[in-house]
């Protein structure tokens, strides 16, 4: 029974995360928090080990998604590496902060985070209409990128310094709460850096893959990973990551994002109360 439950949690988390570039922690972490209240089998759940397991599983989610996206040439590896110079130190700071959080405080903070991210989803489409391409070619500390996306040339530019700062705070949230941070990063990439949506989500998954390796390694060293349960979720996470990445290329995600918004609000309110 435990095998089936962990497989399904891993599958659902990775599928939703890969599909919209989130990483899956927004589903995985609250799922285990809820199960810990209703089942003795999950009495081992603490903020430290649930975040550690979420980050560990995101390695496989991120890897499977990234490999799929690489085949369709939608990952901006160069930009991803630039952003990682901010998100990796931020993730380590988040892991350190997580060690001081108890279960009740963690649920409250995670619930507030869920409501905040759900609100971001509601206003994201409105904000993104103000995203415009910027002519920054030749400017110091700016990067100009060009991609051939399904036969159409796309261009975008961004400030390296601003990108690293944003990435640091996204990484810190990821390390603290065990989420990929994709909802924040993808929105920032589109709104502030003029990334096309179908480049932003794959690049976000690449970043999640790399930063999760660093964050989960810190948790492994601290002894926070419950291996017998984490390994049960890995096969589901791998499959979910592949399926989500493939469907991302063909599916209109608006309906799914609405479902995710409502689900995040319900989860957020439940965790706070």
PDB file of N, CA and C in Angstrom, residues 103-115 177 268 271-272:
ATOM      1  N   UNK A 103       7.182  21.835  12.824  1.00  0.00           N
ATOM      2  CA  UNK A 103       6.112  21.399  11.923  1.00  0.00           C
ATOM      3  C   UNK A 103       4.959  22.399  11.875  1.00  0.00           C
ATOM      4  N   UNK A 104       4.565  22.959  13.020  1.00  0.00           N
ATOM      5  CA  UNK A 104       3.428  23.895  13.034  1.00  0.00           C
ATOM      6  C   UNK A 104       3.761  25.197  12.305  1.00  0.00           C
ATOM      7  N   UNK A 105       4.941  25.723  12.571  1.00  0.00           N
ATOM      8  CA  UNK A 105       5.362  26.944  11.885  1.00  0.00           C
ATOM      9  C   UNK A 105       5.512  26.699  10.389  1.00  0.00           C
ATOM     10  N   UNK A 106       6.046  25.527  10.042  1.00  0.00           N
ATOM     11  CA  UNK A 106       6.256  25.206   8.631  1.00  0.00           C
ATOM     12  C   UNK A 106       4.929  25.162   7.881  1.00  0.00           C
ATOM     13  N   UNK A 107       3.922  24.533   8.485  1.00  0.00           N
ATOM     14  CA  UNK A 107       2.613  24.455   7.834  1.00  0.00           C
ATOM     15  C   UNK A 107       2.013  25.844   7.638  1.00  0.00           C
ATOM     16  N   UNK A 108       2.166  26.704   8.636  1.00  0.00           N
ATOM     17  CA  UNK A 108       1.651  28.073   8.525  1.00  0.00           C
ATOM     18  C   UNK A 108       2.354  28.826   7.394  1.00  0.00           C
ATOM     19  N   UNK A 109       3.680  28.775   7.395  1.00  0.00           N
ATOM     20  CA  UNK A 109       4.448  29.496   6.374  1.00  0.00           C
ATOM     21  C   UNK A 109       4.187  28.927   4.980  1.00  0.00           C
ATOM     22  N   UNK A 110       4.086  27.595   4.904  1.00  0.00           N
ATOM     23  CA  UNK A 110       3.842  26.969   3.602  1.00  0.00           C
ATOM     24  C   UNK A 110       2.446  27.331   3.095  1.00  0.00           C
ATOM     25  N   UNK A 111       1.480  27.389   4.013  1.00  0.00           N
ATOM     26  CA  UNK A 111       0.128  27.785   3.630  1.00  0.00           C
ATOM     27  C   UNK A 111       0.085  29.206   3.090  1.00  0.00           C
ATOM     28  N   UNK A 112       0.808  30.105   3.757  1.00  0.00           N
ATOM     29  CA  UNK A 112       0.884  31.495   3.286  1.00  0.00           C
ATOM     30  C   UNK A 112       1.549  31.551   1.915  1.00  0.00           C
ATOM     31  N   UNK A 113       2.601  30.750   1.744  1.00  0.00           N
ATOM     32  CA  UNK A 113       3.287  30.690   0.449  1.00  0.00           C
ATOM     33  C   UNK A 113       2.351  30.213  -0.648  1.00  0.00           C
ATOM     34  N   UNK A 114       1.547  29.184  -0.344  1.00  0.00           N
ATOM     35  CA  UNK A 114       0.612  28.646  -1.333  1.00  0.00           C
ATOM     36  C   UNK A 114      -0.400  29.704  -1.754  1.00  0.00           C
ATOM     37  N   UNK A 115      -0.934  30.443  -0.791  1.00  0.00           N
ATOM     38  CA  UNK A 115      -1.901  31.498  -1.117  1.00  0.00           C
ATOM     39  C   UNK A 115      -1.241  32.611  -1.928  1.00  0.00           C
ATOM     40  N   UNK A 177      11.380  25.568   1.513  1.00  0.00           N
ATOM     41  CA  UNK A 177      10.080  24.898   1.465  1.00  0.00           C
ATOM     42  C   UNK A 177      10.059  23.621   0.621  1.00  0.00           C
ATOM     43  N   UNK A 268      -3.625  25.876   0.811  1.00  0.00           N
ATOM     44  CA  UNK A 268      -3.093  26.962   1.630  1.00  0.00           C
ATOM     45  C   UNK A 268      -3.972  27.267   2.829  1.00  0.00           C
ATOM     46  N   UNK A 271      -3.792  24.371   5.406  1.00  0.00           N
ATOM     47  CA  UNK A 271      -2.548  24.348   6.176  1.00  0.00           C
ATOM     48  C   UNK A 271      -2.528  25.443   7.240  1.00  0.00           C
ATOM     49  N   UNK A 272      -3.061  26.614   6.899  1.00  0.00           N
ATOM     50  CA  UNK A 272      -3.075  27.725   7.852  1.00  0.00           C
ATOM     51  C   UNK A 272      -4.037  27.457   9.010  1.00  0.00           C
TER      52      UNK A 272
END
